[in-house]
């Protein structure tokens, strides 16, 4: 029983399950079976060669996570307490994840507007939808950190994501079946030392997993878009619409949709989690997001609809 609601069976799906029998659908494509599967992968340098090619003319390093990449970029810029980092996002929504703001606050101030003490720009390519006018930010003449943690598969319309900023940060679990890992790409003028040491077991592990899945990235893009369109069509019956306009090089990191006014978003988030679905509110707006990754099957998408339709139609 979930939230006091009785156990229910509907079209092959169990709603309001006992918490111990809840499934697990993450924003990340990582699944429990990947722990064993990844251990069996052969060592390979395919990923290293691929990333050298992707970041040609720049340096790059594996990091333990996206947050480490942010911290290292800020450290390299030698910012101090009197400096400010101005944050730009694709939507312009005032909400910014604490994963970003907490890292900045360890070093300096942050703002959503340009200030006299703005010393660097931080651009968030939100949820697989890159910042729409990235090159225009060069006019400020300031260092730029690009946060593409959810946007590894995407690019700008101009094809310049990661080529405008001094740094670009990726989170590998957002696209690969991994529990940790990131990439920081940066201009050669900076000195970077990450916690993932050269030749370490962790570097070999990350390289092996990426080598296995990099050849499948084009198929992953296609499948994410297919899942996205399927969810758009089904959730339309609930009065929900996509939050973002989908441009040609966008690859959604989540399915984000608007929600009817009468719906309690916090309660819907709790309901989704109780059904094993990682989900959240896009705070500051009446929008909500759920997984859309490439390893989801049709039945998984149907389950998402069954869960959230049961909540929305009751309210």
Tab-separated table of C-alpha atoms in Angstrom:
chain	number	residue	atom	x	y	z
A	1	UNK	CA	0.000	0.000	0.000
A	2	UNK	CA	1.347	3.436	-1.010
A	3	UNK	CA	0.220	6.702	0.623
A	4	UNK	CA	-2.731	4.898	2.175
A	5	UNK	CA	-4.014	3.814	-1.244
A	6	UNK	CA	-5.110	0.177	-1.685
A	7	UNK	CA	-3.121	-2.253	-3.821
A	8	UNK	CA	-4.381	-2.138	-7.398
A	9	UNK	CA	-3.830	-4.226	-10.528
A	10	UNK	CA	-4.411	-2.426	-13.815
A	11	UNK	CA	-3.610	-3.675	-17.323
A	12	UNK	CA	-0.695	-5.778	-16.123
A	13	UNK	CA	0.727	-3.172	-13.732
A	14	UNK	CA	0.691	-3.172	-9.923
A	15	UNK	CA	-0.093	0.218	-8.419
A	16	UNK	CA	0.463	1.191	-4.785
A	17	UNK	CA	2.802	-1.785	-4.236
A	18	UNK	CA	4.429	-2.856	-1.013
A	19	UNK	CA	7.653	-0.768	-0.849
A	20	UNK	CA	9.763	-3.933	-0.792
A	21	UNK	CA	8.338	-4.974	-4.184
A	22	UNK	CA	8.677	-1.654	-5.955
A	23	UNK	CA	10.622	-1.569	-9.276
A	24	UNK	CA	13.525	0.824	-9.912
A	25	UNK	CA	13.563	3.238	-12.849
A	26	UNK	CA	16.347	5.813	-12.743
A	27	UNK	CA	17.156	8.909	-14.774
A	28	UNK	CA	20.415	7.064	-15.445
A	29	UNK	CA	20.411	3.944	-17.651
A	30	UNK	CA	22.336	2.122	-14.896
A	31	UNK	CA	20.708	-1.112	-13.710
A	32	UNK	CA	21.737	-3.479	-10.917
A	33	UNK	CA	22.822	-6.148	-13.426
A	34	UNK	CA	25.420	-3.707	-14.816
A	35	UNK	CA	27.602	-4.241	-11.752
A	36	UNK	CA	28.321	-7.808	-12.859
A	37	UNK	CA	28.221	-7.070	-16.592
A	38	UNK	CA	30.734	-4.218	-16.349
A	39	UNK	CA	33.189	-6.369	-14.384
A	40	UNK	CA	33.357	-8.787	-17.314
A	41	UNK	CA	34.169	-6.180	-19.956
A	42	UNK	CA	37.626	-6.417	-21.557
A	43	UNK	CA	40.094	-3.583	-21.255
A	44	UNK	CA	39.957	-1.267	-24.246
A	45	UNK	CA	41.401	2.073	-25.385
A	46	UNK	CA	38.613	2.696	-27.883
A	47	UNK	CA	37.038	5.249	-25.549
A	48	UNK	CA	40.314	7.080	-24.998
A	49	UNK	CA	40.890	7.390	-28.743
A	50	UNK	CA	37.283	8.496	-29.277
A	51	UNK	CA	37.493	11.199	-26.607
A	52	UNK	CA	40.874	12.416	-27.894
A	53	UNK	CA	39.156	12.916	-31.258
A	54	UNK	CA	36.053	14.576	-29.747
A	55	UNK	CA	38.135	17.043	-27.747
A	56	UNK	CA	40.791	17.684	-30.383
A	57	UNK	CA	42.712	20.864	-29.581
A	58	UNK	CA	41.714	20.660	-25.921
A	59	UNK	CA	42.720	18.542	-22.938
A	60	UNK	CA	40.348	16.232	-21.076
A	61	UNK	CA	40.383	14.070	-17.959
A	62	UNK	CA	38.084	11.592	-16.292
A	63	UNK	CA	36.645	12.798	-12.973
A	64	UNK	CA	34.893	10.922	-10.195
A	65	UNK	CA	31.677	12.816	-10.910
A	66	UNK	CA	30.288	15.963	-12.486
A	67	UNK	CA	30.655	17.897	-9.233
A	68	UNK	CA	34.390	17.247	-9.187
A	69	UNK	CA	34.613	18.658	-12.705
A	70	UNK	CA	32.835	21.832	-11.590
A	71	UNK	CA	35.110	22.187	-8.557
A	72	UNK	CA	38.253	21.733	-10.660
A	73	UNK	CA	37.150	24.312	-13.233
A	74	UNK	CA	36.434	26.856	-10.506
A	75	UNK	CA	39.777	26.120	-8.854
A	76	UNK	CA	41.639	26.574	-12.151
A	77	UNK	CA	40.098	30.043	-12.558
A	78	UNK	CA	41.562	31.079	-9.179
A	79	UNK	CA	38.381	32.835	-8.064
A	80	UNK	CA	38.067	34.346	-4.591
A	81	UNK	CA	35.290	35.271	-2.132
A	82	UNK	CA	34.784	38.707	-3.693
A	83	UNK	CA	34.242	37.254	-7.181
A	84	UNK	CA	30.903	36.266	-8.675
A	85	UNK	CA	29.958	33.526	-11.132
A	86	UNK	CA	26.913	34.420	-13.234
A	87	UNK	CA	24.744	31.432	-14.170
A	88	UNK	CA	22.907	31.090	-17.480
A	89	UNK	CA	20.478	28.250	-18.239
A	90	UNK	CA	18.623	27.078	-21.319
A	91	UNK	CA	15.209	27.996	-19.883
A	92	UNK	CA	16.178	31.001	-17.781
A	93	UNK	CA	14.255	29.379	-14.916
A	94	UNK	CA	15.424	30.814	-11.582
A	95	UNK	CA	15.963	27.375	-10.073
A	96	UNK	CA	19.502	25.996	-10.206
A	97	UNK	CA	20.467	22.620	-8.762
A	98	UNK	CA	22.241	22.676	-5.408
A	99	UNK	CA	24.858	20.399	-6.985
A	100	UNK	CA	25.982	23.494	-8.890
A	101	UNK	CA	25.410	26.287	-6.394
A	102	UNK	CA	27.033	24.449	-3.471
A	103	UNK	CA	30.237	23.946	-5.458
A	104	UNK	CA	30.333	27.639	-6.417
A	105	UNK	CA	29.610	28.753	-2.844
A	106	UNK	CA	32.730	26.928	-1.658
A	107	UNK	CA	34.753	29.363	-3.755
A	108	UNK	CA	32.855	32.590	-4.398
A	109	UNK	CA	29.438	34.195	-4.942
A	110	UNK	CA	26.924	33.383	-7.672
A	111	UNK	CA	24.130	35.293	-9.390
A	112	UNK	CA	21.605	34.891	-12.194
A	113	UNK	CA	22.482	38.378	-13.462
A	114	UNK	CA	25.667	40.058	-14.625
A	115	UNK	CA	27.314	42.010	-11.832
A	116	UNK	CA	30.292	44.335	-11.571
A	117	UNK	CA	32.215	41.555	-9.834
A	118	UNK	CA	31.236	38.808	-12.295
A	119	UNK	CA	34.503	37.016	-13.033
A	120	UNK	CA	33.210	33.958	-14.919
A	121	UNK	CA	30.089	32.601	-16.608
A	122	UNK	CA	28.505	29.223	-15.842
A	123	UNK	CA	26.238	27.892	-18.589
A	124	UNK	CA	23.915	24.969	-17.875
A	125	UNK	CA	22.830	22.963	-20.913
A	126	UNK	CA	19.649	21.800	-19.205
A	127	UNK	CA	18.452	18.199	-19.472
A	128	UNK	CA	19.738	17.543	-22.985
A	129	UNK	CA	18.624	20.937	-24.356
A	130	UNK	CA	21.793	23.025	-24.887
A	131	UNK	CA	21.880	26.765	-24.245
A	132	UNK	CA	20.348	28.347	-27.323
A	133	UNK	CA	22.801	31.170	-28.085
A	134	UNK	CA	26.056	29.928	-26.657
A	135	UNK	CA	28.490	31.800	-28.900
A	136	UNK	CA	26.871	35.127	-27.962
A	137	UNK	CA	28.269	34.783	-24.435
A	138	UNK	CA	31.758	35.428	-25.761
A	139	UNK	CA	30.847	39.112	-25.934
A	140	UNK	CA	31.395	39.398	-22.181
A	141	UNK	CA	35.066	38.490	-22.544
A	142	UNK	CA	34.977	36.251	-19.464
A	143	UNK	CA	35.929	32.612	-18.849
A	144	UNK	CA	33.032	30.213	-19.455
A	145	UNK	CA	32.254	26.910	-17.767
A	146	UNK	CA	29.730	24.762	-19.645
A	147	UNK	CA	27.736	22.271	-17.580
A	148	UNK	CA	26.597	19.503	-19.933
A	149	UNK	CA	25.999	16.866	-17.269
A	150	UNK	CA	22.656	15.887	-18.838
A	151	UNK	CA	23.690	16.714	-22.408
A	152	UNK	CA	26.458	14.319	-23.468
A	153	UNK	CA	24.379	13.131	-26.442
A	154	UNK	CA	23.213	16.596	-27.524
A	155	UNK	CA	24.725	19.639	-29.227
A	156	UNK	CA	23.774	23.195	-30.035
A	157	UNK	CA	22.178	24.116	-33.354
A	158	UNK	CA	25.563	25.596	-34.330
A	159	UNK	CA	27.392	22.440	-33.252
A	160	UNK	CA	29.585	24.391	-30.828
A	161	UNK	CA	28.729	22.956	-27.410
A	162	UNK	CA	32.024	22.455	-25.591
A	163	UNK	CA	33.873	24.616	-28.108
A	164	UNK	CA	32.891	27.994	-26.687
A	165	UNK	CA	33.668	27.523	-23.016
A	166	UNK	CA	37.060	27.268	-21.360
A	167	UNK	CA	35.694	24.165	-19.629
A	168	UNK	CA	32.896	21.676	-20.222
A	169	UNK	CA	31.675	19.215	-17.584
A	170	UNK	CA	29.923	15.891	-18.246
A	171	UNK	CA	28.354	13.340	-15.889
A	172	UNK	CA	28.782	9.835	-17.300
A	173	UNK	CA	25.973	8.039	-15.394
A	174	UNK	CA	23.441	10.284	-17.135
A	175	UNK	CA	24.107	8.416	-20.401
A	176	UNK	CA	26.157	5.294	-19.635
A	177	UNK	CA	25.339	2.345	-17.302
A	178	UNK	CA	27.688	3.609	-14.590
A	179	UNK	CA	27.418	4.513	-10.913
A	180	UNK	CA	30.069	7.233	-11.053
A	181	UNK	CA	32.353	9.077	-13.415
A	182	UNK	CA	32.611	12.317	-15.309
A	183	UNK	CA	34.673	14.110	-17.919
A	184	UNK	CA	36.220	17.567	-17.750
A	185	UNK	CA	37.403	19.015	-21.061
A	186	UNK	CA	39.394	22.254	-20.913
A	187	UNK	CA	41.651	24.642	-22.750
A	188	UNK	CA	45.348	23.640	-22.687
A	189	UNK	CA	46.310	26.831	-20.845
A	190	UNK	CA	44.895	25.406	-17.594
A	191	UNK	CA	46.500	22.855	-15.286
A	192	UNK	CA	44.068	20.208	-14.039
A	193	UNK	CA	44.664	17.256	-11.714
A	194	UNK	CA	41.662	15.042	-10.976
A	195	UNK	CA	41.114	12.326	-8.379
A	196	UNK	CA	41.027	9.748	-11.205
A	197	UNK	CA	44.734	9.116	-11.607
A	198	UNK	CA	46.329	8.142	-14.912
A	199	UNK	CA	46.580	4.383	-15.230
A	200	UNK	CA	44.478	3.782	-12.135
A	201	UNK	CA	41.958	0.984	-11.797
A	202	UNK	CA	39.117	3.517	-11.954
A	203	UNK	CA	40.399	5.052	-15.182
A	204	UNK	CA	40.657	1.584	-16.741
A	205	UNK	CA	37.161	0.721	-15.535
A	206	UNK	CA	35.592	3.893	-16.949
A	207	UNK	CA	37.456	3.434	-20.234
A	208	UNK	CA	36.292	-0.176	-20.528
A	209	UNK	CA	32.624	0.666	-19.978
A	210	UNK	CA	32.715	3.630	-22.339
A	211	UNK	CA	34.507	1.540	-24.963
A	212	UNK	CA	31.658	-0.956	-24.815
A	213	UNK	CA	28.903	1.637	-25.259
A	214	UNK	CA	30.390	4.430	-27.389
A	215	UNK	CA	29.681	2.468	-30.604
A	216	UNK	CA	26.003	2.395	-29.591
A	217	UNK	CA	25.598	6.146	-28.962
A	218	UNK	CA	23.863	6.875	-32.273
A	219	UNK	CA	21.324	4.158	-31.497
A	220	UNK	CA	20.954	5.591	-27.978
A	221	UNK	CA	20.082	9.014	-29.425
A	222	UNK	CA	17.471	7.479	-31.705
A	223	UNK	CA	15.923	5.436	-28.896
A	224	UNK	CA	15.768	8.377	-26.471
A	225	UNK	CA	13.948	10.447	-29.064
A	226	UNK	CA	11.595	7.561	-29.789
A	227	UNK	CA	10.850	7.214	-26.057
A	228	UNK	CA	10.368	10.972	-25.791
A	229	UNK	CA	7.809	11.099	-28.605
A	230	UNK	CA	5.977	8.089	-27.175
A	231	UNK	CA	5.680	9.832	-23.799
A	232	UNK	CA	4.603	13.099	-25.434
A	233	UNK	CA	1.765	11.288	-27.191
A	234	UNK	CA	0.564	9.327	-24.157
A	235	UNK	CA	0.813	12.132	-21.575
A	236	UNK	CA	-1.102	14.514	-23.856
A	237	UNK	CA	-4.256	12.639	-22.771
A	238	UNK	CA	-3.563	13.892	-19.218
A	239	UNK	CA	-3.330	17.535	-20.243
A	240	UNK	CA	0.484	17.460	-20.103
A	241	UNK	CA	2.738	18.988	-22.758
A	242	UNK	CA	6.526	19.048	-23.296
A	243	UNK	CA	8.273	21.830	-21.366
A	244	UNK	CA	11.021	22.332	-23.969
A	245	UNK	CA	10.840	23.004	-27.677
A	246	UNK	CA	12.783	20.137	-29.253
A	247	UNK	CA	15.422	21.387	-31.694
A	248	UNK	CA	17.264	19.240	-34.228
A	249	UNK	CA	20.367	18.526	-32.098
A	250	UNK	CA	18.573	18.141	-28.755
A	251	UNK	CA	18.566	14.709	-27.111
A	252	UNK	CA	16.388	14.737	-23.972
A	253	UNK	CA	18.055	13.697	-20.733
A	254	UNK	CA	14.601	13.452	-19.141
A	255	UNK	CA	11.009	13.754	-20.273
A	256	UNK	CA	9.938	17.098	-18.814
A	257	UNK	CA	6.302	18.088	-19.098
A	258	UNK	CA	3.892	20.714	-17.846
A	259	UNK	CA	1.227	19.661	-15.341
A	260	UNK	CA	-2.382	20.891	-14.890
A	261	UNK	CA	-2.854	23.614	-12.276
A	262	UNK	CA	-4.790	21.527	-9.767
A	263	UNK	CA	-2.062	18.896	-9.364
A	264	UNK	CA	0.077	18.901	-6.205
A	265	UNK	CA	3.550	18.491	-7.685
A	266	UNK	CA	5.226	17.535	-4.400
A	267	UNK	CA	2.631	14.820	-3.813
A	268	UNK	CA	3.054	13.566	-7.383
A	269	UNK	CA	6.819	13.372	-6.849
A	270	UNK	CA	6.324	11.278	-3.709
A	271	UNK	CA	3.837	9.054	-5.571
A	272	UNK	CA	6.306	8.472	-8.401
A	273	UNK	CA	9.128	7.576	-6.017
A	274	UNK	CA	6.842	5.165	-4.134
A	275	UNK	CA	6.317	3.394	-7.469
A	276	UNK	CA	10.052	3.138	-8.070
A	277	UNK	CA	10.293	5.998	-10.584
A	278	UNK	CA	13.046	8.576	-10.120
A	279	UNK	CA	11.294	11.883	-10.801
A	280	UNK	CA	11.182	15.464	-9.614
A	281	UNK	CA	9.645	18.907	-9.959
A	282	UNK	CA	11.234	21.568	-12.153
A	283	UNK	CA	11.019	24.062	-9.332
A	284	UNK	CA	9.741	27.538	-10.130
A	285	UNK	CA	7.399	26.197	-12.807
A	286	UNK	CA	4.507	23.792	-13.075
A	287	UNK	CA	6.711	21.196	-14.720
A	288	UNK	CA	7.818	17.704	-13.814
A	289	UNK	CA	10.330	15.199	-15.169
A	290	UNK	CA	10.737	11.432	-15.437
A	291	UNK	CA	13.251	9.051	-17.099
A	292	UNK	CA	13.522	8.807	-20.884
A	293	UNK	CA	16.822	6.944	-21.333
A	294	UNK	CA	17.629	4.511	-24.125
A	295	UNK	CA	17.264	1.282	-22.133
A	296	UNK	CA	13.595	1.777	-21.337
A	297	UNK	CA	11.189	-0.571	-23.091
A	298	UNK	CA	7.633	0.010	-24.262
A	299	UNK	CA	6.234	-1.665	-21.147
A	300	UNK	CA	8.314	0.704	-18.984
A	301	UNK	CA	6.846	3.735	-20.751
A	302	UNK	CA	3.367	2.249	-20.366
A	303	UNK	CA	4.066	1.769	-16.654
A	304	UNK	CA	5.021	5.444	-16.292
A	305	UNK	CA	1.732	6.419	-17.899
A	306	UNK	CA	-0.241	4.028	-15.693
A	307	UNK	CA	1.364	5.414	-12.527
A	308	UNK	CA	1.009	9.111	-13.274
A	309	UNK	CA	-2.390	8.836	-14.914
A	310	UNK	CA	-3.659	7.110	-11.760
A	311	UNK	CA	-2.446	10.108	-9.755
A	312	UNK	CA	-3.479	12.926	-12.107
A	313	UNK	CA	-6.935	11.554	-12.901
A	314	UNK	CA	-7.705	11.184	-9.181
A	315	UNK	CA	-6.956	14.860	-8.632
